[in-house]
Amino acid sequence: HVQLVESGGGSVQAGGSLRLSCVVSKYTYDPVYMAWFRQAPGKEREGIAAIVTLGENKRYADSVKGRFTISRDNFKNTVYLQMNSLKPEDTAMYYCAAGYSTYAIPYLQREEYNYWGQGTQVTVS
């Protein structure tokens, strides 16, 4: 099974930055697209940034557009989420996800993703 391992979470003051990493392993075929989701207590898991693994097509949720940047390093099998200008409302568990649909589209919908990491906590105060 595909394994996704996130890292880079932590506690930061408002206005600060963090970079999350997600390493993908144990896969037979490269994911077609990958994304970062987050889930705050009492809220649904929301897609915030997605990227196709071939090409430069990306998509962001309005809540993070202009502050967060998703990128990938295919040689390192790693996807990153650079988070700048963090706000208290960004506090959540952040999850990495990999999708294998036919179409290389950076989906933000949860149902388009097949594999998930365990998550890394981000707390902004």
PDB file of C-alpha atoms in Angstrom:
ATOM      1  CA  HIS A   1       0.000   0.000   0.000  1.00  0.00           C
ATOM      2  CA  VAL A   2       1.032   3.568  -0.626  1.00  0.00           C
ATOM      3  CA  GLN A   3       2.377   5.258   2.481  1.00  0.00           C
ATOM      4  CA  LEU A   4       2.338   8.977   3.119  1.00  0.00           C
ATOM      5  CA  VAL A   5       4.254  10.490   6.027  1.00  0.00           C
ATOM      6  CA  GLU A   6       3.833  14.142   6.939  1.00  0.00           C
ATOM      7  CA  SER A   7       6.212  16.260   8.967  1.00  0.00           C
ATOM      8  CA  GLY A   8       6.909  19.888   9.748  1.00  0.00           C
ATOM      9  CA  GLY A   9       3.961  20.796  11.902  1.00  0.00           C
ATOM     10  CA  GLY A  10       4.280  22.690  15.144  1.00  0.00           C
ATOM     11  CA  SER A  11       3.288  25.774  17.071  1.00  0.00           C
ATOM     12  CA  VAL A  12       3.856  29.237  15.674  1.00  0.00           C
ATOM     13  CA  GLN A  13       2.715  32.760  16.364  1.00  0.00           C
ATOM     14  CA  ALA A  14       0.322  34.540  14.057  1.00  0.00           C
ATOM     15  CA  GLY A  15       2.153  35.965  11.074  1.00  0.00           C
ATOM     16  CA  GLY A  16       4.768  33.228  11.158  1.00  0.00           C
ATOM     17  CA  SER A  17       5.604  30.504   8.674  1.00  0.00           C
ATOM     18  CA  LEU A  18       5.887  26.736   8.544  1.00  0.00           C
ATOM     19  CA  ARG A  19       6.745  24.266   5.810  1.00  0.00           C
ATOM     20  CA  LEU A  20       5.089  20.887   5.784  1.00  0.00           C
ATOM     21  CA  SER A  21       6.557  17.896   3.976  1.00  0.00           C
ATOM     22  CA  CYS A  22       4.928  14.685   2.779  1.00  0.00           C
ATOM     23  CA  VAL A  23       7.043  11.748   1.682  1.00  0.00           C
ATOM     24  CA  VAL A  24       5.370   9.134  -0.516  1.00  0.00           C
ATOM     25  CA  SER A  25       6.638   5.554  -0.446  1.00  0.00           C
ATOM     26  CA  LYS A  26       5.719   1.956  -1.218  1.00  0.00           C
ATOM     27  CA  TYR A  27       3.897   2.732  -4.427  1.00  0.00           C
ATOM     28  CA  THR A  28       3.893   0.877  -7.721  1.00  0.00           C
ATOM     29  CA  TYR A  29       2.674   3.794  -9.808  1.00  0.00           C
ATOM     30  CA  ASP A  30       3.253   7.499  -9.193  1.00  0.00           C
ATOM     31  CA  PRO A  31       0.214   9.312  -7.835  1.00  0.00           C
ATOM     32  CA  VAL A  32      -1.534  11.351 -10.526  1.00  0.00           C
ATOM     33  CA  TYR A  33      -2.161  14.246  -8.162  1.00  0.00           C
ATOM     34  CA  MET A  34      -1.576  15.091  -4.516  1.00  0.00           C
ATOM     35  CA  ALA A  35      -3.053  17.502  -2.043  1.00  0.00           C
ATOM     36  CA  TRP A  36      -3.010  18.932   1.438  1.00  0.00           C
ATOM     37  CA  PHE A  37      -6.151  18.860   3.514  1.00  0.00           C
ATOM     38  CA  ARG A  38      -6.806  20.160   6.996  1.00  0.00           C
ATOM     39  CA  GLN A  39      -9.313  19.449   9.692  1.00  0.00           C
ATOM     40  CA  ALA A  40     -10.008  21.648  12.688  1.00  0.00           C
ATOM     41  CA  PRO A  41     -11.853  20.307  15.755  1.00  0.00           C
ATOM     42  CA  GLY A  42     -15.558  20.039  15.053  1.00  0.00           C
ATOM     43  CA  LYS A  43     -15.154  20.822  11.359  1.00  0.00           C
ATOM     44  CA  GLU A  44     -15.053  18.771   8.193  1.00  0.00           C
ATOM     45  CA  ARG A  45     -11.807  17.979   6.429  1.00  0.00           C
ATOM     46  CA  GLU A  46     -11.212  20.548   3.702  1.00  0.00           C
ATOM     47  CA  GLY A  47      -8.904  20.519   0.721  1.00  0.00           C
ATOM     48  CA  ILE A  48      -6.631  23.549   0.711  1.00  0.00           C
ATOM     49  CA  ALA A  49      -3.978  22.925  -1.946  1.00  0.00           C
ATOM     50  CA  ALA A  50      -3.490  20.373  -4.702  1.00  0.00           C
ATOM     51  CA  ILE A  51      -0.949  19.695  -7.426  1.00  0.00           C
ATOM     52  CA  VAL A  52      -0.599  17.299 -10.325  1.00  0.00           C
ATOM     53  CA  THR A  53       2.559  15.211 -10.294  1.00  0.00           C
ATOM     54  CA  LEU A  54       3.352  15.893 -13.950  1.00  0.00           C
ATOM     55  CA  GLY A  55       3.048  19.502 -15.055  1.00  0.00           C
ATOM     56  CA  GLU A  56       2.400  22.654 -13.093  1.00  0.00           C
ATOM     57  CA  ASN A  57      -1.336  22.624 -12.582  1.00  0.00           C
ATOM     58  CA  LYS A  58      -2.210  23.652  -9.012  1.00  0.00           C
ATOM     59  CA  ARG A  59      -5.305  24.681  -7.137  1.00  0.00           C
ATOM     60  CA  TYR A  60      -5.876  26.468  -3.841  1.00  0.00           C
ATOM     61  CA  ALA A  61      -8.797  27.048  -1.541  1.00  0.00           C
ATOM     62  CA  ASP A  62      -9.753  30.709  -1.221  1.00  0.00           C
ATOM     63  CA  SER A  63      -8.896  30.608   2.481  1.00  0.00           C
ATOM     64  CA  VAL A  64      -5.188  30.039   1.771  1.00  0.00           C
ATOM     65  CA  LYS A  65      -4.703  31.575  -1.664  1.00  0.00           C
ATOM     66  CA  GLY A  66      -1.787  34.008  -1.675  1.00  0.00           C
ATOM     67  CA  ARG A  67      -0.423  32.700   1.635  1.00  0.00           C
ATOM     68  CA  PHE A  68       0.222  28.991   1.027  1.00  0.00           C
ATOM     69  CA  THR A  69       2.241  27.390  -1.764  1.00  0.00           C
ATOM     70  CA  ILE A  70       2.204  23.732  -2.740  1.00  0.00           C
ATOM     71  CA  SER A  71       5.177  22.248  -4.542  1.00  0.00           C
ATOM     72  CA  ARG A  72       6.710  18.884  -5.220  1.00  0.00           C
ATOM     73  CA  ASP A  73      10.084  17.243  -5.738  1.00  0.00           C
ATOM     74  CA  ASN A  74       9.508  14.123  -7.817  1.00  0.00           C
ATOM     75  CA  PHE A  75      13.060  12.902  -7.282  1.00  0.00           C
ATOM     76  CA  LYS A  76      12.552  12.941  -3.539  1.00  0.00           C
ATOM     77  CA  ASN A  77       8.949  11.686  -3.789  1.00  0.00           C
ATOM     78  CA  THR A  78       7.988  14.612  -1.589  1.00  0.00           C
ATOM     79  CA  VAL A  79       5.254  17.224  -1.653  1.00  0.00           C
ATOM     80  CA  TYR A  80       5.586  20.439   0.339  1.00  0.00           C
ATOM     81  CA  LEU A  81       3.238  23.048   1.710  1.00  0.00           C
ATOM     82  CA  GLN A  82       4.854  26.395   2.448  1.00  0.00           C
ATOM     83  CA  MET A  83       2.583  28.317   4.801  1.00  0.00           C
ATOM     84  CA  ASN A  84       3.181  32.029   5.300  1.00  0.00           C
ATOM     85  CA  SER A  85       1.264  34.730   7.161  1.00  0.00           C
ATOM     86  CA  LEU A  86      -0.320  32.111   9.363  1.00  0.00           C
ATOM     87  CA  LYS A  87      -3.506  32.964  11.214  1.00  0.00           C
ATOM     88  CA  PRO A  88      -5.114  31.410  14.300  1.00  0.00           C
ATOM     89  CA  GLU A  89      -7.852  30.050  12.028  1.00  0.00           C
ATOM     90  CA  ASP A  90      -5.200  27.960  10.241  1.00  0.00           C
ATOM     91  CA  THR A  91      -4.929  25.836  13.384  1.00  0.00           C
ATOM     92  CA  ALA A  92      -5.786  22.264  12.388  1.00  0.00           C
ATOM     93  CA  MET A  93      -4.474  18.805  11.715  1.00  0.00           C
ATOM     94  CA  TYR A  94      -2.938  18.820   8.248  1.00  0.00           C
ATOM     95  CA  TYR A  95      -3.105  15.730   6.049  1.00  0.00           C
ATOM     96  CA  CYS A  96      -1.360  14.775   2.848  1.00  0.00           C
ATOM     97  CA  ALA A  97      -3.299  12.762   0.260  1.00  0.00           C
ATOM     98  CA  ALA A  98      -2.544  10.980  -3.012  1.00  0.00           C
ATOM     99  CA  GLY A  99      -4.953  10.328  -5.852  1.00  0.00           C
ATOM    100  CA  TYR A 100      -4.954   7.940  -8.813  1.00  0.00           C
ATOM    101  CA  SER A 101      -7.882   9.015 -10.960  1.00  0.00           C
ATOM    102  CA  THR A 102      -7.602   8.915 -14.742  1.00  0.00           C
ATOM    103  CA  TYR A 103      -7.510  12.675 -15.123  1.00  0.00           C
ATOM    104  CA  ALA A 104      -4.566  14.785 -13.928  1.00  0.00           C
ATOM    105  CA  ILE A 105      -6.602  17.442 -12.184  1.00  0.00           C
ATOM    106  CA  PRO A 106      -5.634  19.034  -8.856  1.00  0.00           C
ATOM    107  CA  TYR A 107      -8.817  18.103  -7.060  1.00  0.00           C
ATOM    108  CA  LEU A 108      -9.689  19.626  -3.702  1.00  0.00           C
ATOM    109  CA  GLN A 109     -12.500  17.174  -3.062  1.00  0.00           C
ATOM    110  CA  ARG A 110     -11.807  14.551  -0.451  1.00  0.00           C
ATOM    111  CA  GLU A 111     -13.519  11.747  -2.383  1.00  0.00           C
ATOM    112  CA  GLU A 112     -10.971  12.013  -5.217  1.00  0.00           C
ATOM    113  CA  TYR A 113      -8.133  10.779  -3.005  1.00  0.00           C
ATOM    114  CA  ASN A 114      -7.203   7.178  -2.346  1.00  0.00           C
ATOM    115  CA  TYR A 115      -4.443   7.344   0.244  1.00  0.00           C
ATOM    116  CA  TRP A 116      -3.895   9.506   3.302  1.00  0.00           C
ATOM    117  CA  GLY A 117      -1.165  10.247   5.783  1.00  0.00           C
ATOM    118  CA  GLN A 118      -1.600  10.281   9.553  1.00  0.00           C
ATOM    119  CA  GLY A 119      -1.469  14.053   9.787  1.00  0.00           C
ATOM    120  CA  THR A 120       0.681  16.699  11.428  1.00  0.00           C
ATOM    121  CA  GLN A 121      -0.662  19.283  13.852  1.00  0.00           C
ATOM    122  CA  VAL A 122      -0.333  23.009  13.169  1.00  0.00           C
ATOM    123  CA  THR A 123      -1.197  25.425  15.957  1.00  0.00           C
ATOM    124  CA  VAL A 124      -1.192  29.185  15.425  1.00  0.00           C
ATOM    125  CA  SER A 125      -1.605  31.474  18.408  1.00  0.00           C
TER     126      SER A 125
END
